[in-house]
Amino acid sequence: METENITIATANAHRGELIREADGLAPFQNVDVLLLSEVMPKRDDLKNNLEKGGFNLAYADNLDLAIAVREGFKVLSAKEYPITSHGFLKRFSAKTRIGRLFGARNMIVAKVETPTGEQLDVATLHPVPPVRPFARRRQVKAMGRVLEKIGSDRLVIGADFNHHPEPRKIDLKVRENNRLLNVNLGGKETFIYRRGGQLDDMLYRGKGIE
């Protein structure tokens, strides 16, 4: 996805495997800003492994999400917005494989500056799968409230939305309410482990973004 000369991508690292594999970041060699889910800084040696792939770790929430940028790009600010409750048990559960279904989850919003001084906001999140439909609905609605709060005119959201096999009504409603367009993936599957489907999406709004 490009805004002028900027390429932004999103990836679910599949419990960090993408990061830990020697050539895992090879498909992103032309990407400037990478929005990641299912990563943990310590478990995945995230900072060092990203640097091996030519990225700098700009921000991580220590639960699931991270933002990485190329040399010359700056994250001027970044903020976590909870899309679930965040008690101690919730945060602890979020760091275990089974507990992820019930643990704390965030949305990260960051302001990125390019080497030429252009600025835009990027965001990522990772709602629960549809196996917990009511919880997922609450989390998507929470994303909508965050978007209303930040009011960004130029925004790109890249995420594993877990909307198998396609966006649900609540996804479409939140997008419409917040003037978000989506990149047309042409029905391409973005998740091929166990079963296929389009779980990931790139959403955007603002002049010069397509």
PDB file of C-alpha atoms in Angstrom, residues 66-170:
ATOM      1  CA  ALA A  66       4.592  -4.025  17.140  1.00  0.00           C
ATOM      2  CA  ILE A  67       5.481  -1.357  14.593  1.00  0.00           C
ATOM      3  CA  ALA A  68       8.755  -1.449  12.660  1.00  0.00           C
ATOM      4  CA  VAL A  69      10.195   1.143  10.282  1.00  0.00           C
ATOM      5  CA  ARG A  70      13.097   1.491   7.882  1.00  0.00           C
ATOM      6  CA  GLU A  71      16.114   3.681   8.530  1.00  0.00           C
ATOM      7  CA  GLY A  72      15.206   7.340   8.142  1.00  0.00           C
ATOM      8  CA  PHE A  73      11.600   6.882   9.220  1.00  0.00           C
ATOM      9  CA  LYS A  74      10.628   8.128  12.668  1.00  0.00           C
ATOM     10  CA  VAL A  75       7.759   7.297  14.997  1.00  0.00           C
ATOM     11  CA  LEU A  76       7.058  10.689  16.554  1.00  0.00           C
ATOM     12  CA  SER A  77       4.484   9.334  18.989  1.00  0.00           C
ATOM     13  CA  ALA A  78       2.733   6.062  19.756  1.00  0.00           C
ATOM     14  CA  LYS A  79      -0.103   5.219  22.090  1.00  0.00           C
ATOM     15  CA  GLU A  80      -1.851   2.045  23.209  1.00  0.00           C
ATOM     16  CA  TYR A  81      -5.638   2.051  23.356  1.00  0.00           C
ATOM     17  CA  PRO A  82      -7.121  -0.964  25.181  1.00  0.00           C
ATOM     18  CA  ILE A  83      -9.869  -2.744  23.255  1.00  0.00           C
ATOM     19  CA  THR A  84     -10.471  -5.105  26.209  1.00  0.00           C
ATOM     20  CA  SER A  85     -10.240  -4.738  29.979  1.00  0.00           C
ATOM     21  CA  HIS A  86      -6.655  -4.722  31.238  1.00  0.00           C
ATOM     22  CA  GLY A  87      -6.497  -6.284  34.701  1.00  0.00           C
ATOM     23  CA  PHE A  88      -3.441  -8.246  35.829  1.00  0.00           C
ATOM     24  CA  LEU A  89      -5.025 -11.597  34.958  1.00  0.00           C
ATOM     25  CA  LYS A  90      -6.011 -10.328  31.524  1.00  0.00           C
ATOM     26  CA  ARG A  91      -2.459  -9.171  30.783  1.00  0.00           C
ATOM     27  CA  PHE A  92      -0.971 -12.412  32.100  1.00  0.00           C
ATOM     28  CA  SER A  93      -3.363 -14.513  30.018  1.00  0.00           C
ATOM     29  CA  ALA A  94      -2.491 -12.538  26.898  1.00  0.00           C
ATOM     30  CA  LYS A  95       1.046 -13.903  27.018  1.00  0.00           C
ATOM     31  CA  THR A  96       0.003 -17.567  26.828  1.00  0.00           C
ATOM     32  CA  ARG A  97      -1.148 -19.378  23.717  1.00  0.00           C
ATOM     33  CA  ILE A  98      -4.535 -20.507  25.049  1.00  0.00           C
ATOM     34  CA  GLY A  99      -5.038 -17.385  27.137  1.00  0.00           C
ATOM     35  CA  ARG A 100      -4.851 -15.170  24.045  1.00  0.00           C
ATOM     36  CA  LEU A 101      -8.546 -15.843  23.457  1.00  0.00           C
ATOM     37  CA  PHE A 102      -9.421 -14.224  26.777  1.00  0.00           C
ATOM     38  CA  GLY A 103      -6.464 -11.931  27.496  1.00  0.00           C
ATOM     39  CA  ALA A 104      -5.913  -8.202  27.122  1.00  0.00           C
ATOM     40  CA  ARG A 105      -5.692  -6.677  23.659  1.00  0.00           C
ATOM     41  CA  ASN A 106      -4.687  -3.233  22.432  1.00  0.00           C
ATOM     42  CA  MET A 107      -4.875  -1.008  19.435  1.00  0.00           C
ATOM     43  CA  ILE A 108      -1.685   0.922  18.705  1.00  0.00           C
ATOM     44  CA  VAL A 109      -1.811   4.282  16.934  1.00  0.00           C
ATOM     45  CA  ALA A 110       1.447   5.936  15.895  1.00  0.00           C
ATOM     46  CA  LYS A 111       2.430   9.087  14.029  1.00  0.00           C
ATOM     47  CA  VAL A 112       5.118   8.336  11.462  1.00  0.00           C
ATOM     48  CA  GLU A 113       7.419  10.827   9.767  1.00  0.00           C
ATOM     49  CA  THR A 114       9.164   9.938   6.518  1.00  0.00           C
ATOM     50  CA  PRO A 115      12.723  10.960   5.606  1.00  0.00           C
ATOM     51  CA  THR A 116      11.236  13.878   3.621  1.00  0.00           C
ATOM     52  CA  GLY A 117       9.150  15.089   6.567  1.00  0.00           C
ATOM     53  CA  GLU A 118       5.763  13.784   5.443  1.00  0.00           C
ATOM     54  CA  GLN A 119       3.563  12.642   8.348  1.00  0.00           C
ATOM     55  CA  LEU A 120       0.674  10.226   8.649  1.00  0.00           C
ATOM     56  CA  ASP A 121      -0.881   8.026  11.305  1.00  0.00           C
ATOM     57  CA  VAL A 122      -0.672   4.239  11.251  1.00  0.00           C
ATOM     58  CA  ALA A 123      -2.496   1.780  13.475  1.00  0.00           C
ATOM     59  CA  THR A 124      -2.740  -1.922  14.153  1.00  0.00           C
ATOM     60  CA  LEU A 125      -4.763  -4.275  16.332  1.00  0.00           C
ATOM     61  CA  HIS A 126      -5.672  -7.953  16.547  1.00  0.00           C
ATOM     62  CA  PRO A 127      -9.262  -8.741  17.590  1.00  0.00           C
ATOM     63  CA  VAL A 128     -10.149 -12.234  18.773  1.00  0.00           C
ATOM     64  CA  PRO A 129     -11.336 -14.829  16.224  1.00  0.00           C
ATOM     65  CA  PRO A 130     -15.057 -15.294  15.455  1.00  0.00           C
ATOM     66  CA  VAL A 131     -15.098 -18.297  17.810  1.00  0.00           C
ATOM     67  CA  ARG A 132     -15.873 -15.576  20.389  1.00  0.00           C
ATOM     68  CA  PRO A 133     -18.286 -13.504  18.291  1.00  0.00           C
ATOM     69  CA  PHE A 134     -19.586 -11.201  21.029  1.00  0.00           C
ATOM     70  CA  ALA A 135     -16.089 -10.445  22.323  1.00  0.00           C
ATOM     71  CA  ARG A 136     -14.866  -9.767  18.793  1.00  0.00           C
ATOM     72  CA  ARG A 137     -17.811  -7.450  18.155  1.00  0.00           C
ATOM     73  CA  ARG A 138     -16.987  -5.449  21.296  1.00  0.00           C
ATOM     74  CA  GLN A 139     -13.358  -5.148  20.229  1.00  0.00           C
ATOM     75  CA  VAL A 140     -14.208  -3.930  16.731  1.00  0.00           C
ATOM     76  CA  LYS A 141     -16.610  -1.373  18.222  1.00  0.00           C
ATOM     77  CA  ALA A 142     -13.804  -0.289  20.571  1.00  0.00           C
ATOM     78  CA  MET A 143     -11.640   0.312  17.501  1.00  0.00           C
ATOM     79  CA  GLY A 144     -14.375   2.581  16.181  1.00  0.00           C
ATOM     80  CA  ARG A 145     -14.369   4.601  19.385  1.00  0.00           C
ATOM     81  CA  VAL A 146     -10.595   5.016  19.187  1.00  0.00           C
ATOM     82  CA  LEU A 147     -10.877   6.283  15.621  1.00  0.00           C
ATOM     83  CA  GLU A 148     -13.523   8.796  16.639  1.00  0.00           C
ATOM     84  CA  LYS A 149     -11.237   9.993  19.444  1.00  0.00           C
ATOM     85  CA  ILE A 150      -8.070  10.476  17.415  1.00  0.00           C
ATOM     86  CA  GLY A 151      -9.806  12.070  14.425  1.00  0.00           C
ATOM     87  CA  SER A 152      -6.848  11.565  12.092  1.00  0.00           C
ATOM     88  CA  ASP A 153      -7.254  12.881   8.540  1.00  0.00           C
ATOM     89  CA  ARG A 154      -4.521  10.650   7.068  1.00  0.00           C
ATOM     90  CA  LEU A 155      -4.576   7.159   8.479  1.00  0.00           C
ATOM     91  CA  VAL A 156      -3.593   3.623   7.514  1.00  0.00           C
ATOM     92  CA  ILE A 157      -4.717   0.606   9.562  1.00  0.00           C
ATOM     93  CA  GLY A 158      -3.088  -2.745   8.887  1.00  0.00           C
ATOM     94  CA  ALA A 159      -4.205  -5.693  10.959  1.00  0.00           C
ATOM     95  CA  ASP A 160      -5.186  -9.306  11.322  1.00  0.00           C
ATOM     96  CA  PHE A 161      -8.863  -8.585  11.909  1.00  0.00           C
ATOM     97  CA  ASN A 162      -9.773 -12.268  12.346  1.00  0.00           C
ATOM     98  CA  HIS A 163     -12.926 -11.744  10.293  1.00  0.00           C
ATOM     99  CA  HIS A 164     -12.937 -15.204   8.749  1.00  0.00           C
ATOM    100  CA  PRO A 165     -14.041 -15.773   6.045  1.00  0.00           C
ATOM    101  CA  GLU A 166     -14.769 -12.085   5.336  1.00  0.00           C
ATOM    102  CA  PRO A 167     -15.597  -8.826   7.155  1.00  0.00           C
ATOM    103  CA  ARG A 168     -18.715  -9.000   9.327  1.00  0.00           C
ATOM    104  CA  LYS A 169     -21.528  -6.461   9.569  1.00  0.00           C
ATOM    105  CA  ILE A 170     -19.901  -4.727  12.520  1.00  0.00           C
TER     106      ILE A 170
END
